[in-house]
Amino acid sequence: MADKKSDLLQGTLDMLILKTVALGPIHGYGISLRIQQISEEVLQVQQGSLYPALHRLEHRGWLTSQWGESDNGRMAKFYQLTPLGETQLKAESENWTRLSNAVSLIMALEGGSK
Amino acid sequence: MADKKSDLLQGTLDMLILKTVALGPIHGYGISLRIQQISEEVLQVQQGSLYPALHRLEHRGWLTSQWGESDNGRMAKFYQLTPLGETQLKAESENWTRLSNAVSLIMALEGGSK
DNA sequence: TACATATAAATAGCGGGACGATGTGTAGAT
DNA sequence: ATCTACACATCGTCCCGCTATTTATATGTA
């Protein structure tokens, strides 16, 4: 209610996933752990956000998947980036830089109160 | 379709409005112009996003408004920040810094494609 | 043995919010 | 007379992240 801080910046999840997968094939659960670790526990990807997002990205042709075995011998679905996905990642990355810089321009202005 | 780049980073609109109003009383239409100008035409606030957001913020007690006369002698609703709004702006601003830095951590990683 | 925790995937339902489309009205410029 | 800019507003849609829940296996521990 009122202020409900999200664990993510809305709209960045797809990009974060693509970027993480771009580092090398990895399964879904691993993606969420990696994002959390690299962001120093700031970003947290809920499973209810993660899996729908993965299906979305696969459905759009940015990712492909195949079942394999994880480190501890469990079945897991491994994702990897398609060429299309690479293009998309680049586009989203540039868009992020553009927009976040623009936001910073506003937020850096002097004059809080009065 | 497929890629539909937004004019904003989702979730930042409230903060941008609060920040813009914090610079001094200003009317709605003026807010959208200011954000556009300061961001060097990168950020564009659609009217269909702007006015609902203003009402939302006012309803939450972060802004107050009163009718007045704009520069060119037209009627316009001028908004100003409440103390509560100031607190909120500060909170959202800090959250933005925290999250956007975290996103940058991920995006700055080496290794795009193998 | 039983239980808890971590790993791993998935879906359903909800709610917020940004957008496009549309509507109203005035003032100034061509 | 018409077009553009100014100024406010609402409606419907769609996207997407969250909570909650389910299913299942492996490891560790009491």
Coordinates of C-alpha atoms (C1' of nucleotides) in Angstrom, one line a residue:
Chain A
M1 CA 0.0 0.0 0.0
A2 CA 1.1 3.4 -0.9
D3 CA 4.8 2.7 -1.3
K4 CA 5.5 -0.8 -2.4
K5 CA 9.1 -1.0 -3.5
S6 CA 9.6 -3.6 -6.2
D7 CA 12.6 -5.9 -6.3
L8 CA 13.2 -4.8 -9.9
L9 CA 12.9 -1.8 -12.1
Q10 CA 9.8 -2.5 -14.2
G11 CA 10.7 -3.4 -17.7
T12 CA 14.3 -4.4 -17.1
L13 CA 13.7 -8.1 -16.4
D14 CA 13.8 -9.3 -20.0
M15 CA 17.1 -7.4 -20.5
L16 CA 18.6 -8.7 -17.3
I17 CA 17.7 -12.3 -18.3
L18 CA 19.1 -11.9 -21.8
K19 CA 22.3 -10.4 -20.5
T20 CA 22.7 -13.2 -17.9
V21 CA 22.1 -15.9 -20.5
A22 CA 24.5 -14.1 -22.8
L23 CA 27.3 -15.0 -20.4
G24 CA 26.8 -18.6 -21.2
P25 CA 24.1 -21.3 -21.1
I26 CA 22.4 -21.4 -17.8
H27 CA 19.2 -22.7 -16.4
G28 CA 16.3 -20.7 -15.0
Y29 CA 16.9 -21.1 -11.4
G30 CA 20.6 -20.2 -11.9
I31 CA 19.6 -17.0 -13.7
S32 CA 17.8 -15.7 -10.7
L33 CA 20.7 -16.6 -8.4
R34 CA 23.2 -15.0 -10.7
I35 CA 21.2 -11.8 -10.9
Q36 CA 20.9 -11.7 -7.2
Q37 CA 24.6 -12.3 -6.6
I38 CA 26.0 -9.9 -9.2
S39 CA 23.7 -7.2 -8.0
E40 CA 24.9 -7.7 -4.5
E41 CA 21.5 -8.9 -3.3
V42 CA 19.7 -5.8 -4.5
L43 CA 17.8 -7.3 -7.4
Q44 CA 15.7 -10.3 -6.7
V45 CA 13.8 -12.2 -9.4
Q46 CA 10.7 -13.9 -8.1
Q47 CA 10.0 -17.3 -9.6
G48 CA 6.5 -16.1 -10.5
S49 CA 8.3 -13.4 -12.6
L50 CA 11.1 -15.5 -13.8
Y51 CA 9.4 -18.5 -15.5
P52 CA 6.8 -16.6 -17.4
A53 CA 9.5 -14.2 -18.6
L54 CA 11.6 -17.1 -19.8
H55 CA 8.7 -18.6 -21.7
R56 CA 8.0 -15.2 -23.1
L57 CA 11.5 -14.7 -24.3
E58 CA 11.7 -18.2 -25.8
H59 CA 8.4 -17.7 -27.5
R60 CA 9.7 -14.5 -29.1
G61 CA 12.7 -16.3 -30.4
W62 CA 15.3 -14.6 -28.2
L63 CA 16.1 -17.8 -26.3
T64 CA 16.2 -21.5 -26.9
S65 CA 16.2 -24.2 -24.3
Q66 CA 17.0 -27.8 -23.8
W67 CA 16.8 -30.1 -20.8
G68 CA 20.1 -31.1 -19.2
E69 CA 21.7 -31.9 -16.0
S70 CA 22.6 -29.3 -13.5
D71 CA 25.7 -29.2 -11.3
N72 CA 24.2 -31.5 -8.7
G73 CA 22.7 -34.0 -11.2
R74 CA 19.2 -32.6 -11.3
M75 CA 17.2 -32.0 -14.4
A76 CA 17.1 -28.4 -15.4
K77 CA 16.2 -26.5 -18.5
F78 CA 19.2 -24.7 -20.0
Y79 CA 18.7 -21.5 -22.0
Q80 CA 20.9 -19.9 -24.5
L81 CA 20.8 -16.8 -26.6
T82 CA 19.8 -16.9 -30.2
P83 CA 21.2 -14.5 -32.8
L84 CA 17.9 -12.7 -32.7
G85 CA 18.2 -12.5 -28.9
E86 CA 21.7 -11.0 -29.2
T87 CA 20.3 -8.3 -31.4
Q88 CA 17.5 -7.7 -29.0
L89 CA 19.8 -7.5 -26.0
K90 CA 21.9 -4.9 -27.8
A91 CA 18.8 -2.8 -28.6
E92 CA 17.5 -3.1 -25.0
S93 CA 20.8 -2.3 -23.6
E94 CA 21.2 0.9 -25.6
N95 CA 17.6 1.9 -24.8
W96 CA 18.3 1.4 -21.1
T97 CA 21.4 3.6 -21.3
R98 CA 19.5 6.2 -23.2
L99 CA 16.6 6.3 -20.8
S100 CA 18.4 5.9 -17.6
N101 CA 20.8 8.7 -18.5
A102 CA 17.8 10.9 -19.3
V103 CA 16.2 10.1 -15.9
S104 CA 19.5 11.0 -14.3
L105 CA 19.4 14.4 -16.0
I106 CA 16.2 15.1 -14.3
M107 CA 17.1 13.7 -11.0
A108 CA 20.4 15.6 -10.8
L109 CA 18.7 19.0 -11.0
E110 CA 19.3 21.3 -8.1
G111 CA 16.5 22.5 -5.9
G112 CA 14.7 20.0 -3.8
S113 CA 12.5 22.2 -1.7
K114 CA 11.7 25.8 -2.5
Chain B
M1 CA 5.6 -5.0 -32.7
A2 CA 8.0 -7.3 -30.9
D3 CA 10.1 -4.4 -29.7
K4 CA 8.1 -1.5 -28.6
K5 CA 10.3 1.0 -26.9
S6 CA 8.5 3.0 -24.4
D7 CA 8.9 6.8 -23.9
L8 CA 9.7 6.2 -20.2
L9 CA 11.2 3.7 -17.9
Q10 CA 8.2 2.0 -16.4
G11 CA 7.7 3.0 -12.8
T12 CA 9.7 6.2 -12.9
L13 CA 6.9 8.6 -13.9
D14 CA 5.7 9.4 -10.4
M15 CA 9.2 10.2 -9.4
L16 CA 9.9 12.4 -12.4
I17 CA 6.7 14.3 -11.8
L18 CA 7.4 14.8 -8.1
K19 CA 10.9 16.0 -8.9
T20 CA 9.7 18.4 -11.5
V21 CA 7.1 19.8 -9.2
A22 CA 9.8 20.1 -6.5
L23 CA 11.5 22.7 -8.6
G24 CA 8.6 25.0 -8.1
P25 CA 4.8 25.2 -8.7
I26 CA 4.0 24.2 -12.2
H27 CA 0.9 23.1 -14.1
G28 CA 0.4 19.7 -15.7
Y29 CA 1.1 20.5 -19.3
G30 CA 4.2 22.4 -18.2
I31 CA 5.4 19.3 -16.4
S32 CA 5.4 17.2 -19.5
L33 CA 7.2 20.0 -21.4
R34 CA 9.8 20.4 -18.8
I35 CA 10.6 16.7 -18.5
Q36 CA 10.9 16.5 -22.3
Q37 CA 13.2 19.5 -22.5
I38 CA 15.4 18.7 -19.6
S39 CA 15.8 15.1 -20.8
E40 CA 16.8 16.5 -24.2
E41 CA 13.7 15.1 -25.9
V42 CA 14.4 11.6 -24.8
L43 CA 11.6 11.2 -22.2
Q44 CA 8.1 12.0 -23.4
V45 CA 5.1 12.0 -21.1
Q46 CA 1.9 11.1 -22.9
Q47 CA -1.2 13.0 -21.7
G48 CA -2.9 9.7 -21.2
S49 CA -0.2 8.9 -18.6
L50 CA 0.3 12.4 -17.2
Y51 CA -3.1 13.4 -15.9
P52 CA -4.0 10.1 -14.3
A53 CA -0.6 10.2 -12.6
L54 CA -1.2 13.7 -11.3
H55 CA -4.6 12.7 -9.9
R56 CA -3.0 9.6 -8.4
L57 CA -0.3 11.7 -6.7
E58 CA -2.7 14.3 -5.5
H59 CA -5.0 11.6 -4.1
R60 CA -2.1 10.1 -2.2
G61 CA -1.4 13.4 -0.6
W62 CA 1.9 14.0 -2.3
L63 CA 0.7 17.0 -4.4
T64 CA -1.8 19.7 -4.0
S65 CA -3.3 21.8 -6.7
Q66 CA -5.1 25.0 -7.4
W67 CA -6.3 26.7 -10.5
G68 CA -4.4 29.7 -11.7
E69 CA -3.3 31.5 -14.7
S70 CA -0.5 30.3 -17.0
D71 CA 2.0 32.5 -18.7
N72 CA -0.2 33.2 -21.6
G73 CA -3.3 34.0 -19.5
R74 CA -4.9 30.6 -19.8
M75 CA -6.5 28.7 -16.9
A76 CA -4.3 25.9 -15.7
K77 CA -4.0 23.7 -12.6
F78 CA -0.9 24.4 -10.7
Y79 CA 0.7 21.7 -8.6
Q80 CA 3.0 21.8 -5.6
L81 CA 4.7 19.3 -3.4
T82 CA 3.4 18.6 0.1
P83 CA 5.8 17.7 2.9
L84 CA 4.6 14.1 2.5
G85 CA 5.5 14.4 -1.2
E86 CA 8.9 15.6 -0.3
T87 CA 9.5 12.5 1.8
Q88 CA 8.2 10.3 -1.0
L89 CA 10.4 11.9 -3.5
K90 CA 13.4 11.3 -1.4
A91 CA 12.5 7.7 -0.9
E92 CA 11.8 7.1 -4.6
S93 CA 15.0 8.9 -5.5
E94 CA 17.1 6.7 -3.3
N95 CA 15.4 3.6 -4.5
W96 CA 16.0 4.6 -8.1
T97 CA 19.7 5.1 -7.4
R98 CA 19.9 1.8 -5.6
L99 CA 18.2 -0.2 -8.4
S100 CA 19.7 1.5 -11.4
N101 CA 23.2 1.0 -10.0
A102 CA 22.4 -2.6 -9.5
V103 CA 21.2 -2.9 -13.1
S104 CA 24.4 -1.3 -14.2
L105 CA 26.4 -3.8 -12.3
I106 CA 24.8 -6.6 -14.4
M107 CA 24.9 -4.7 -17.7
A108 CA 28.5 -3.8 -17.3
L109 CA 29.7 -7.4 -17.3
E110 CA 32.1 -8.5 -19.9
G111 CA 31.1 -11.2 -22.4
G112 CA 28.4 -10.5 -24.8
S113 CA 28.7 -13.4 -27.1
K114 CA 31.0 -16.3 -26.2
Chain C
dT1 C1' 13.0 -42.1 10.3
dA2 C1' 11.2 -37.8 9.8
dC3 C1' 11.6 -33.2 8.8
dA4 C1' 13.6 -29.0 6.9
dT5 C1' 15.9 -26.7 3.4
dA6 C1' 17.6 -25.9 -1.2
dT7 C1' 17.1 -26.8 -5.9
dA8 C1' 14.2 -26.7 -10.1
dA9 C1' 10.1 -25.8 -12.9
dA10 C1' 5.4 -24.1 -13.6
dT11 C1' 0.7 -21.8 -13.4
dA12 C1' -3.3 -18.9 -11.8
dG13 C1' -5.0 -14.7 -10.4
dC14 C1' -4.4 -10.0 -9.2
dG15 C1' -3.3 -5.3 -9.7
dG16 C1' -0.8 -1.3 -11.3
dG17 C1' 0.3 1.6 -14.6
dA18 C1' 1.7 3.4 -19.2
dC19 C1' -0.3 3.9 -23.7
dG20 C1' -3.4 5.1 -27.7
dA21 C1' -7.6 7.0 -28.8
dT22 C1' -10.7 10.3 -28.1
dG23 C1' -13.1 14.5 -26.4
dT24 C1' -13.6 19.4 -24.9
dG25 C1' -12.3 24.2 -25.3
dT26 C1' -9.4 28.5 -26.1
dA27 C1' -5.7 31.4 -28.2
dG28 C1' -2.8 32.7 -31.8
dA29 C1' -1.0 32.3 -36.4
dT30 C1' -1.5 31.7 -41.7
Chain D
dA1 C1' -11.3 29.6 -42.1
dT2 C1' -8.1 26.4 -40.6
dC3 C1' -4.3 24.6 -38.2
dT4 C1' -1.3 24.3 -34.4
dA5 C1' -0.2 24.8 -29.6
dC6 C1' -2.0 25.0 -25.1
dA7 C1' -4.5 22.7 -21.3
dC8 C1' -7.4 19.4 -19.0
dA9 C1' -9.6 14.9 -18.9
dT10 C1' -11.3 9.9 -19.4
dC11 C1' -11.7 5.2 -21.2
dG12 C1' -10.2 0.7 -22.5
dT13 C1' -6.5 -2.2 -23.4
dC14 C1' -2.4 -4.6 -22.7
dC15 C1' 1.7 -5.8 -20.5
dC16 C1' 4.1 -7.5 -16.8
dG17 C1' 5.7 -8.3 -12.1
dC18 C1' 4.0 -10.1 -7.7
dT19 C1' 1.9 -13.4 -4.4
dA20 C1' 0.4 -17.7 -3.7
dT21 C1' 0.4 -22.3 -4.7
dT22 C1' 1.8 -26.9 -6.7
dT23 C1' 4.9 -30.6 -7.9
dA24 C1' 9.2 -33.0 -7.4
dT25 C1' 14.0 -34.4 -6.1
dA26 C1' 18.3 -34.1 -3.4
dT27 C1' 20.8 -33.1 0.8
dG28 C1' 21.4 -32.5 5.5
dT29 C1' 20.1 -33.1 10.1
dA30 C1' 17.6 -34.1 14.4

